[in-house]
mmCIF file of C-alpha atoms in Angstrom:
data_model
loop_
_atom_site.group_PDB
_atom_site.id
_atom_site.type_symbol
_atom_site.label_atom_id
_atom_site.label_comp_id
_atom_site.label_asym_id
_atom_site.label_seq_id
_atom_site.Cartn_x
_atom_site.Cartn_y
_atom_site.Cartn_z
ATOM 1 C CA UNK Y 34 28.944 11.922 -157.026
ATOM 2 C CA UNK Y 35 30.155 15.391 -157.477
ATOM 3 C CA UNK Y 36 32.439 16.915 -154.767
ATOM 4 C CA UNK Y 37 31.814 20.562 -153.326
ATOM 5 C CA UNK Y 38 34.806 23.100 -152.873
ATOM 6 C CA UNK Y 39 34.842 24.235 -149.409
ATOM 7 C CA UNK Y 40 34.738 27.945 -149.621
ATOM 8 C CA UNK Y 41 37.196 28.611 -146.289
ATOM 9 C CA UNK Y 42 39.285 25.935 -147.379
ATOM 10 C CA UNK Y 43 39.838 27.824 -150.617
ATOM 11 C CA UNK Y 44 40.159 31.203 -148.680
ATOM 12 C CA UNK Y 45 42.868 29.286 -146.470
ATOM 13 C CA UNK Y 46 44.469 28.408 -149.376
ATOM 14 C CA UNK Y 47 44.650 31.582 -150.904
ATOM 15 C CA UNK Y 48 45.940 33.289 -147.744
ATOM 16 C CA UNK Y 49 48.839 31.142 -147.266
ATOM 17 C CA UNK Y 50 49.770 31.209 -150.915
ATOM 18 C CA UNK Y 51 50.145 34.638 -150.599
ATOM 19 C CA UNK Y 52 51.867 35.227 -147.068
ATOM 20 C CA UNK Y 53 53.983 32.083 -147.703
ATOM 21 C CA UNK Y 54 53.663 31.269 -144.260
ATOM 22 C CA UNK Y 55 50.651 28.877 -142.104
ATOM 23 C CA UNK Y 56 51.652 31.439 -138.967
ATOM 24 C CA UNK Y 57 51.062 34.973 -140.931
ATOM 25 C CA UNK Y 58 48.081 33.290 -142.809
ATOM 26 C CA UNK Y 59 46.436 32.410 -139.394
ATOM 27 C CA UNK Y 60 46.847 36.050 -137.717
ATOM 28 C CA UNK Y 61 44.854 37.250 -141.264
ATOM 29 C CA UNK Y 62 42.220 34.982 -141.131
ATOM 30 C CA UNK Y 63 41.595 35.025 -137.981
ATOM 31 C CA UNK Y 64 42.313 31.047 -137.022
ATOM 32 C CA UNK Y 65 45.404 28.937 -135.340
ATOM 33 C CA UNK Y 66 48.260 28.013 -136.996
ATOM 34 C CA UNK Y 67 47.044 24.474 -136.946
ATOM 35 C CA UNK Y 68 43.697 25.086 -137.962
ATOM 36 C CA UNK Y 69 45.014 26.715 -141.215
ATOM 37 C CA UNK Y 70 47.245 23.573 -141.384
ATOM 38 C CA UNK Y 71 44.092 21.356 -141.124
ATOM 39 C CA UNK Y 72 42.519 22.965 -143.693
ATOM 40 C CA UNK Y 73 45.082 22.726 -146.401
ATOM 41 C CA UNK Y 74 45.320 19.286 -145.724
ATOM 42 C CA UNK Y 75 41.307 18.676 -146.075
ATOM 43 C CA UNK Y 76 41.372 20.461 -149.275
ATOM 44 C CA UNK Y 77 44.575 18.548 -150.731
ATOM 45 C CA UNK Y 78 42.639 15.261 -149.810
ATOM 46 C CA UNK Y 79 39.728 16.790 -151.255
ATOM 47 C CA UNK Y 80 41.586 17.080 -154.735
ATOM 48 C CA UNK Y 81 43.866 14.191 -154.398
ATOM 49 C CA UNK Y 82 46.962 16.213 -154.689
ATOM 50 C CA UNK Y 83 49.626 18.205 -152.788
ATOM 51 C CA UNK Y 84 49.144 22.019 -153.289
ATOM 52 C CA UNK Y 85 51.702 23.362 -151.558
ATOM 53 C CA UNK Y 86 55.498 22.364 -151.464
ATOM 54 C CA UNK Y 87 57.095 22.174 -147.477
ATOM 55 C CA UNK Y 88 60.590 21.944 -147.025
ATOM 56 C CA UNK Y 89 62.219 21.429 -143.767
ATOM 57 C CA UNK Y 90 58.845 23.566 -141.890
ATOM 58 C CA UNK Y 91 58.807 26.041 -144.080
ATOM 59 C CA UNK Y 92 56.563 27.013 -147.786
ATOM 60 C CA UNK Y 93 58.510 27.079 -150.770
ATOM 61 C CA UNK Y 94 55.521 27.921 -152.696
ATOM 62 C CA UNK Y 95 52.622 26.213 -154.549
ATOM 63 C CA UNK Y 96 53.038 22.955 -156.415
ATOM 64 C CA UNK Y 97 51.649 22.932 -160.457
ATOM 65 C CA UNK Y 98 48.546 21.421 -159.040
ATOM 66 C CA UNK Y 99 48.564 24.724 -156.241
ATOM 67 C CA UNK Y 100 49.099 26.989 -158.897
ATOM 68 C CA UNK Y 101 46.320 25.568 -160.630
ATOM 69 C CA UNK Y 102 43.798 25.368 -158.074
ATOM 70 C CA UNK Y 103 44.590 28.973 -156.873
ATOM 71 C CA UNK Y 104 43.841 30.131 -160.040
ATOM 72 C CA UNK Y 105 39.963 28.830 -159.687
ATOM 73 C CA UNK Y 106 40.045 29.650 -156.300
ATOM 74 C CA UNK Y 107 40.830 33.340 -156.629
ATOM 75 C CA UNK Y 108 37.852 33.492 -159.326
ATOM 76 C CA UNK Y 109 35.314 31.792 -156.938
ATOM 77 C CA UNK Y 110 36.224 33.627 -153.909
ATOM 78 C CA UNK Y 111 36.113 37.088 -155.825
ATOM 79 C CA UNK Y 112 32.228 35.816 -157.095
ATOM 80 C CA UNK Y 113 31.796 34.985 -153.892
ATOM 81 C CA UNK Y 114 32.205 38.032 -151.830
ATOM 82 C CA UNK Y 115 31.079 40.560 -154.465
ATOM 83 C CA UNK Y 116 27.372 38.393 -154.129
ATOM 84 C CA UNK Y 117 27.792 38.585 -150.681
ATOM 85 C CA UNK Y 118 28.807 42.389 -150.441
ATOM 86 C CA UNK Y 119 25.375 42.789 -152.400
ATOM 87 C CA UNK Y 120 23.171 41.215 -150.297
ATOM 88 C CA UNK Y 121 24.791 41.436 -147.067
ATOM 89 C CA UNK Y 122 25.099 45.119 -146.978
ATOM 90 C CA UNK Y 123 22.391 46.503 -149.358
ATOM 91 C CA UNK Y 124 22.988 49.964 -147.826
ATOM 92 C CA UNK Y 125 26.749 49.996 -149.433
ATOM 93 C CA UNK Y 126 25.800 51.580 -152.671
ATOM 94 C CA UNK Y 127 26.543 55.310 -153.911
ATOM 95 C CA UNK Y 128 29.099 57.738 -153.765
ATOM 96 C CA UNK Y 129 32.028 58.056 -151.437
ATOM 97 C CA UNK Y 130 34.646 60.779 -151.956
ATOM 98 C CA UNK Y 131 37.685 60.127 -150.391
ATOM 99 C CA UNK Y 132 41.326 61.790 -150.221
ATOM 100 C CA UNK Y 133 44.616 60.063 -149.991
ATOM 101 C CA UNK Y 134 47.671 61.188 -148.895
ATOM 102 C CA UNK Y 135 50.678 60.148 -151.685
ATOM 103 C CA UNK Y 136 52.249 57.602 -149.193
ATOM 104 C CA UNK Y 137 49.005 55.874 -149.237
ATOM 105 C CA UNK Y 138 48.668 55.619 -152.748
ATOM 106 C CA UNK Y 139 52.061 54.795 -153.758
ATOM 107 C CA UNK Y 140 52.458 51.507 -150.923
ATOM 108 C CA UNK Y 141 48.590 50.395 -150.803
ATOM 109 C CA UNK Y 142 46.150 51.598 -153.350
ATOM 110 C CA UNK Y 143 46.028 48.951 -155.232
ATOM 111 C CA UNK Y 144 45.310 46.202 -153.363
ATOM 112 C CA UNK Y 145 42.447 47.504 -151.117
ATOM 113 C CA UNK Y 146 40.645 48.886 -154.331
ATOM 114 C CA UNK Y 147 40.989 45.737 -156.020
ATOM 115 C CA UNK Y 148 39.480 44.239 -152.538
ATOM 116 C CA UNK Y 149 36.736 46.819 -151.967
ATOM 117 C CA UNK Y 150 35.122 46.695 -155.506
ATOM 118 C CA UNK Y 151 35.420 42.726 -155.072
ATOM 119 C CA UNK Y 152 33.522 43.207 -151.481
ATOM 120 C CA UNK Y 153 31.591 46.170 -152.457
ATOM 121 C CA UNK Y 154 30.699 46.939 -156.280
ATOM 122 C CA UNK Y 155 27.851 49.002 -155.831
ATOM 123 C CA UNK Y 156 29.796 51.802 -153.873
ATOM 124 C CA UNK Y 157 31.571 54.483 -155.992
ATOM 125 C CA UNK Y 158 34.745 56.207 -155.174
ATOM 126 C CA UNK Y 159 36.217 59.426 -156.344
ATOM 127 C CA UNK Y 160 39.633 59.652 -154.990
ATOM 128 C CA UNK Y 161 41.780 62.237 -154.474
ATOM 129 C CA UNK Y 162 45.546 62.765 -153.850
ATOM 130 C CA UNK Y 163 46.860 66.122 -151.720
ATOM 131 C CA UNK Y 164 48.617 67.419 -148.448
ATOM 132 C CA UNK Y 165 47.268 65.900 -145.552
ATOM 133 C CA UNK Y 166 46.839 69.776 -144.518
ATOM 134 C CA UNK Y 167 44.347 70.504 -147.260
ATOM 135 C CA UNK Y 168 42.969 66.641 -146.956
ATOM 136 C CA UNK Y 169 41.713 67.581 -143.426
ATOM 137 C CA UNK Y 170 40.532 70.687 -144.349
ATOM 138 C CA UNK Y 171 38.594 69.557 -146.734
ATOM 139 C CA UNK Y 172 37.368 66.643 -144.857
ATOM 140 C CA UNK Y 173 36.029 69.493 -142.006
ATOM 141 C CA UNK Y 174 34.501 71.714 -144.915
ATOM 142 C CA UNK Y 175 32.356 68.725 -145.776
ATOM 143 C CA UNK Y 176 33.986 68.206 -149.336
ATOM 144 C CA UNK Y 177 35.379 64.365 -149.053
ATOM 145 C CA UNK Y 178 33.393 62.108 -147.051
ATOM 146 C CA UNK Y 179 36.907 60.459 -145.477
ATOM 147 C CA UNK Y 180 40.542 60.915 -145.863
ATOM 148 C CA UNK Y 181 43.684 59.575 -144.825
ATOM 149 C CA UNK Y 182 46.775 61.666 -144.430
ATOM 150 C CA UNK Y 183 49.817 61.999 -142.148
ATOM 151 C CA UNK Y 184 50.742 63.851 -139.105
ATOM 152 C CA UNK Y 185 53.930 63.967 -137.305
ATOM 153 C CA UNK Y 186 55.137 63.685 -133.623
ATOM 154 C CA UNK Y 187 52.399 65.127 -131.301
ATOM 155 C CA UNK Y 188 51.331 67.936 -133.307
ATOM 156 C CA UNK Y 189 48.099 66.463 -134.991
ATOM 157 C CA UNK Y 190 47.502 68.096 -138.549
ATOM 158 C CA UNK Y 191 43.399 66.958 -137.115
ATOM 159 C CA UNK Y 192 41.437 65.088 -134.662
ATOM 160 C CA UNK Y 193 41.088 61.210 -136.487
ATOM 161 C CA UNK Y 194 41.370 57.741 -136.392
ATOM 162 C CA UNK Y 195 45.092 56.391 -135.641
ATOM 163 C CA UNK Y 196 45.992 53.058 -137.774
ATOM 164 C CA UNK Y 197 49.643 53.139 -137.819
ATOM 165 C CA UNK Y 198 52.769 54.747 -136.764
ATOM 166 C CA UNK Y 199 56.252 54.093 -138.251
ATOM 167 C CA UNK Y 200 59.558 56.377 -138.186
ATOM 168 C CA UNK Y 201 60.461 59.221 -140.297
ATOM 169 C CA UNK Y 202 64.299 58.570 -141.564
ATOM 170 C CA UNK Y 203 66.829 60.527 -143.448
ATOM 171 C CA UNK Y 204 67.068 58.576 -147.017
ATOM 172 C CA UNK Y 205 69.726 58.874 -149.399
ATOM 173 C CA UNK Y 206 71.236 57.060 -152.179
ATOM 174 C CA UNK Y 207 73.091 54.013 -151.950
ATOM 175 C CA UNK Y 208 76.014 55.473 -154.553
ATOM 176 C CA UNK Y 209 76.993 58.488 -153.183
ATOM 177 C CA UNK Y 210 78.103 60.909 -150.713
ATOM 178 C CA UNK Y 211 75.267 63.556 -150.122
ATOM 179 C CA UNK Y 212 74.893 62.881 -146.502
ATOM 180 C CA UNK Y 213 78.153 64.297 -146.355
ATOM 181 C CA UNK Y 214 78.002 67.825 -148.378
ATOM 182 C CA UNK Y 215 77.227 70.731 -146.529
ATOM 183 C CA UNK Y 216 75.282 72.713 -147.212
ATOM 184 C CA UNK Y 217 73.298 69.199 -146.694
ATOM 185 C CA UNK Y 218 71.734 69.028 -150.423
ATOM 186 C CA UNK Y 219 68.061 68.180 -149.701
ATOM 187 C CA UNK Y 220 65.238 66.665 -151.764
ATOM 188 C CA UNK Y 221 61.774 68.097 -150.392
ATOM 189 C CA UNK Y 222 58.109 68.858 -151.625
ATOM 190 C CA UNK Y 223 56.658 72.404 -151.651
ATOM 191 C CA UNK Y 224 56.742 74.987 -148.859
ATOM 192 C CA UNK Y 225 53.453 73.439 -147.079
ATOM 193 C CA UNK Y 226 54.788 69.868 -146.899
ATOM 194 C CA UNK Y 227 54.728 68.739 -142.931
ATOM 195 C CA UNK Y 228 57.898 66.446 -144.000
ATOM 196 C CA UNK Y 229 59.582 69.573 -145.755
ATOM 197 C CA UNK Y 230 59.179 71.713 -142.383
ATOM 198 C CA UNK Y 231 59.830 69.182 -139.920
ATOM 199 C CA UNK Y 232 63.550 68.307 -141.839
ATOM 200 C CA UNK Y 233 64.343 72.047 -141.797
ATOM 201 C CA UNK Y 234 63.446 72.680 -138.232
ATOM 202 C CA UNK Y 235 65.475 69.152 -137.327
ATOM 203 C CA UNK Y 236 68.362 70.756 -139.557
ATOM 204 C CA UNK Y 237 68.263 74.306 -138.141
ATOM 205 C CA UNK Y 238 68.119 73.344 -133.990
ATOM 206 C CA UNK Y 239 71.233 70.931 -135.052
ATOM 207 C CA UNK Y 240 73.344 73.760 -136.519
ATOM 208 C CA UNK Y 241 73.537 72.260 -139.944
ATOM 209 C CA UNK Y 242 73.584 74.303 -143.399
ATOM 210 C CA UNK Y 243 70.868 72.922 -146.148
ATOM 211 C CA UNK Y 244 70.290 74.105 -149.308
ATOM 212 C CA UNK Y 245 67.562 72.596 -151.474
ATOM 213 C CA UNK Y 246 68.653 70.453 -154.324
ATOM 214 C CA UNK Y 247 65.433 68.997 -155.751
ATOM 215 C CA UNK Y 248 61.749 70.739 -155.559
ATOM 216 C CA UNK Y 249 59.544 68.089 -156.710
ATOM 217 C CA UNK Y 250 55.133 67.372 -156.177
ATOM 218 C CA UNK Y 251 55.553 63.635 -156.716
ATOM 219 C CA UNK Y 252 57.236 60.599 -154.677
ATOM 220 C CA UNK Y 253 58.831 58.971 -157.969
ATOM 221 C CA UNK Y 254 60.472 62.419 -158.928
ATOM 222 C CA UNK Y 255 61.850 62.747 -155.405
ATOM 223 C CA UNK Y 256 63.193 58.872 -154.844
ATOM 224 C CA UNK Y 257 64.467 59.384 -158.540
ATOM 225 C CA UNK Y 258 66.651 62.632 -157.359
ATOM 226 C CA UNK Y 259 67.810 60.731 -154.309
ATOM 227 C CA UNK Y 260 68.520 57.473 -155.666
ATOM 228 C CA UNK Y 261 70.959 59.498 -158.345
ATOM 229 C CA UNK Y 262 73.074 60.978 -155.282
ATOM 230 C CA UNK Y 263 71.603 64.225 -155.782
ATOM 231 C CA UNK Y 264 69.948 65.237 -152.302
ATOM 232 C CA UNK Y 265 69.045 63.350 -149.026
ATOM 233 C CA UNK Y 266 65.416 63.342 -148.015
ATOM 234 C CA UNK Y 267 63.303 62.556 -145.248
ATOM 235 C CA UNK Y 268 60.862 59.728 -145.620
ATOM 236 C CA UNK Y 269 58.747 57.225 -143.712
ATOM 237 C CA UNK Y 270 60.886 54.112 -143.026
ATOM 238 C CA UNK Y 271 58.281 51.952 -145.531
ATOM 239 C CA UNK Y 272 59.263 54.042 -148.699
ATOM 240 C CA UNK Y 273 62.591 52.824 -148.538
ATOM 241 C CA UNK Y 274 63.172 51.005 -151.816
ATOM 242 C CA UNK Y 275 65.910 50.150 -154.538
ATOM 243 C CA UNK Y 276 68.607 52.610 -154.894
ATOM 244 C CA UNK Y 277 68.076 53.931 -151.529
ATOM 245 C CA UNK Y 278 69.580 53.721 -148.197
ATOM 246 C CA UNK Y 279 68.519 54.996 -144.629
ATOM 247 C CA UNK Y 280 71.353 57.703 -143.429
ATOM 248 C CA UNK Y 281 72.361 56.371 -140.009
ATOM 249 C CA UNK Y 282 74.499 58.984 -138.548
ATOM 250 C CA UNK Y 283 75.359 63.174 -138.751
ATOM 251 C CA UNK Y 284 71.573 63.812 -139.112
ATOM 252 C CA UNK Y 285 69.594 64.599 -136.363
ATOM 253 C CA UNK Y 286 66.755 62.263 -135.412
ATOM 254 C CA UNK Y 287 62.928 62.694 -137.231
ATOM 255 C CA UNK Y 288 59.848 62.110 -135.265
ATOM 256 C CA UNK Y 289 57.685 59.589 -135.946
ATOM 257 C CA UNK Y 290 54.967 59.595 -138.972
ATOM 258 C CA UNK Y 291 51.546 58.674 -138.228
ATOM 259 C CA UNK Y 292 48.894 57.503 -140.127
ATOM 260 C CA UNK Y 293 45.553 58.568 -139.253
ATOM 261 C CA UNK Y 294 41.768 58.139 -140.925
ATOM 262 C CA UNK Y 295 39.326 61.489 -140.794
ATOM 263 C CA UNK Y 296 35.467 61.387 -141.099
ATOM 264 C CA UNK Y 297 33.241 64.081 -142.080
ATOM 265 C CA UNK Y 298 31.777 66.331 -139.370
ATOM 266 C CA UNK Y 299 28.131 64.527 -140.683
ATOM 267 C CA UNK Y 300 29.658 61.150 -139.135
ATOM 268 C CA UNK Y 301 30.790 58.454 -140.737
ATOM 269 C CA UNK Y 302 29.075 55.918 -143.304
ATOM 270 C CA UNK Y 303 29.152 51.759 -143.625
ATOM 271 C CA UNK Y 304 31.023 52.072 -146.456
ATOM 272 C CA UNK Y 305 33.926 54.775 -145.191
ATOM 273 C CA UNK Y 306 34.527 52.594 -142.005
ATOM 274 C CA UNK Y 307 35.224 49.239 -144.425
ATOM 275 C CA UNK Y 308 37.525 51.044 -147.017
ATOM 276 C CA UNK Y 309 39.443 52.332 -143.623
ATOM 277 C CA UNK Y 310 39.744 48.961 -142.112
ATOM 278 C CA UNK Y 311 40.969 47.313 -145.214
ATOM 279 C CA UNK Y 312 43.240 50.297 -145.258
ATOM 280 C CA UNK Y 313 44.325 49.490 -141.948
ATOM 281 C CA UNK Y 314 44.886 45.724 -142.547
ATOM 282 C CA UNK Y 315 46.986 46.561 -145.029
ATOM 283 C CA UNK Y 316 49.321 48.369 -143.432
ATOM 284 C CA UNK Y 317 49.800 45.809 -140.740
ATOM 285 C CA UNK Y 318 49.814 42.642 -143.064
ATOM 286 C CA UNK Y 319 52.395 44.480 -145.524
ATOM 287 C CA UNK Y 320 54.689 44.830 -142.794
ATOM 288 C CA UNK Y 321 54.572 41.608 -140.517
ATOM 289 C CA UNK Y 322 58.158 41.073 -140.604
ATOM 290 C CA UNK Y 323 59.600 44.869 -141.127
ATOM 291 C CA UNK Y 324 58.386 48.060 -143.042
ATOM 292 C CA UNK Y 325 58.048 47.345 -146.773
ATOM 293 C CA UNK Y 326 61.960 47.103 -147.947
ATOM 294 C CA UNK Y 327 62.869 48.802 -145.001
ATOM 295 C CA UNK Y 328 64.631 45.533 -143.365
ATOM 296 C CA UNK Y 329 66.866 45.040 -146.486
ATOM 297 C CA UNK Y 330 67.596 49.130 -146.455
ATOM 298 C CA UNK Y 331 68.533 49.282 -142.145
ATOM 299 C CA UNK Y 332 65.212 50.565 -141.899
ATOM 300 C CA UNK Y 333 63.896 50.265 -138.403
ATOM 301 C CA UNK Y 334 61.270 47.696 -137.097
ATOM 302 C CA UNK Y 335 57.660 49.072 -136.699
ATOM 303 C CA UNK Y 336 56.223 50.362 -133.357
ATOM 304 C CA UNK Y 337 53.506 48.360 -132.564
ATOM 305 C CA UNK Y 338 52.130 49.781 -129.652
ATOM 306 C CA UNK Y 339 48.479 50.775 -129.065
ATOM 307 C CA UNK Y 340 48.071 53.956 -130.543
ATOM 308 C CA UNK Y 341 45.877 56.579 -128.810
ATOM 309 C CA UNK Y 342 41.879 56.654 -130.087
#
């Protein structure tokens, strides 16, 4: 008699593959601890086999027969939701012009496309990447349908959406003393940059000299600068990465960065409000235990409070 792969047993599987943890794969789907537990057993009696390898309460991965299975699962799953997205939602289909902030694009593009076509197929995006400043504006004018961009400490760049909020740190390489040059040798975008005018105006009210070091319009250009012991920089406390290191003291403190999700004056559409919440869950899921590689740089937890509609 043929046996029938549970589809949430798969999805269990799946999610605690890829957190590596019953507790984190719970909170994203939604279930207990134990249920998720549960259900990994079911399946492994189901297939006759151990799929994932515990040591002392904790995952140490998938075994061979895990890996295996995972593989199948992913493909069923990914079948699975883009017939449902079809059917489910007929009125996801067409255009939907959306603008990204760099941040956004750099730390979680790629997975919530990857997710939304899977969900949705029949929608198209058109993406684009600016200044929040000109985002928004564009956004009011009625020429992207949605955008998320950044705004700092309690001067909104727009009315929006809140999904996140993390802190803005000084950044600078971990070989070298630019922290400690003055003029302070600084790494910043063009003049209309919210990060570029909120450093100066931290810099100027604290008395210390700057001079600009590195004019750049992309993230990889700027961490490159930094990470050579060129310039210091300010960043959001995710974007800390390899060859970088959060400046802990002579700097005067940053506000915080918040992320935030615009609609179009004409309201918002099906499809908008699901590429924002996927947007939204991966902000949270990336950072369970500390922002991006942000714990292994000093970087500081994130704030987790309720954020104001």
């Amino acid at each position: 008699m043929p046996r029938h792969l549970d589809m949430d047993l798969l999805r269990a599987l799946v999610a605690t593959a890829d957190a590596a943890s019953f507790s984190l794969a719970a909170s994203r789907l939604g279930r207990t601890q134990s249920a998720v537990s549960l259900q990994i057993k079911r399946l492994e009696d189901l297939v006759g086999h151990p799929l994932l390898v515990r040591s002392q309460g904790r995952l140490d991965g998938p075994t061979p027969e895990g890996l295996l299975l995972l593989d199948y699962a992913r493909r069923i799953l990914r079948l699975n939701d883009e017939a449902v997205g079809c059917f489910a939602e007929p009125e996801l289909a067409g255009s939907l012009r959306v603008g990204l902030a760099e941040e956004i694009m750099e730390r979680d593009l790629a997975g919530v496309m990857e997710d939304f076509h899977q969900a949705y197929p029949r929608v198209r995006l058109a993406l684009e990447c600016d200044l929040s400043a000109r985002l928004a504006a564009r956004v009011q004018a009625g020429e992207l349908d949605m955008a998320l961009i950044k705004r700092i400490g309690t001067q909104p760049t727009a009315e929006g959406r809140p999904l996140w909020r993390e802190p803005m740190v000084w950044v600078t390489g971990e070989r070298g003393g630019a922290a400690e040059e003055r003029p302070l040798p600084l790494a910043l975008f063009q003049e209309t940059c919210i990060f570029r005018v909120v450093a100066q105006a931290a810099l100027s009210q604290a008395g210390i000299p700057w001079r600009q070091a590195f004019s750049g319009h992309s993230h990889t250009g700027l961490r490159q600068a930094v990470a050579a012991g060129l310039a210091v920089t300010p960043l959001p406390a995710s974007l800390l990465g390899p060859g970088l290191a959060r400046v802990r003291d002579g700097l005067p403190a940053l506000p915080d960065v918040e992320w935030v999700a615009l609609f179009a004056p004409d309201g918002e559409w099906p499809a908008a409000t699901r590429l924002v919440e996927m947007f939204e869950a991966r902000l949270w899921q990336g950072r369970a235990g500390g922002l991006g590689n942000a714990g292994a740089a000093g970087g500081a937890a994130p704030r987790r409070e309720p954020l104001p509609a």
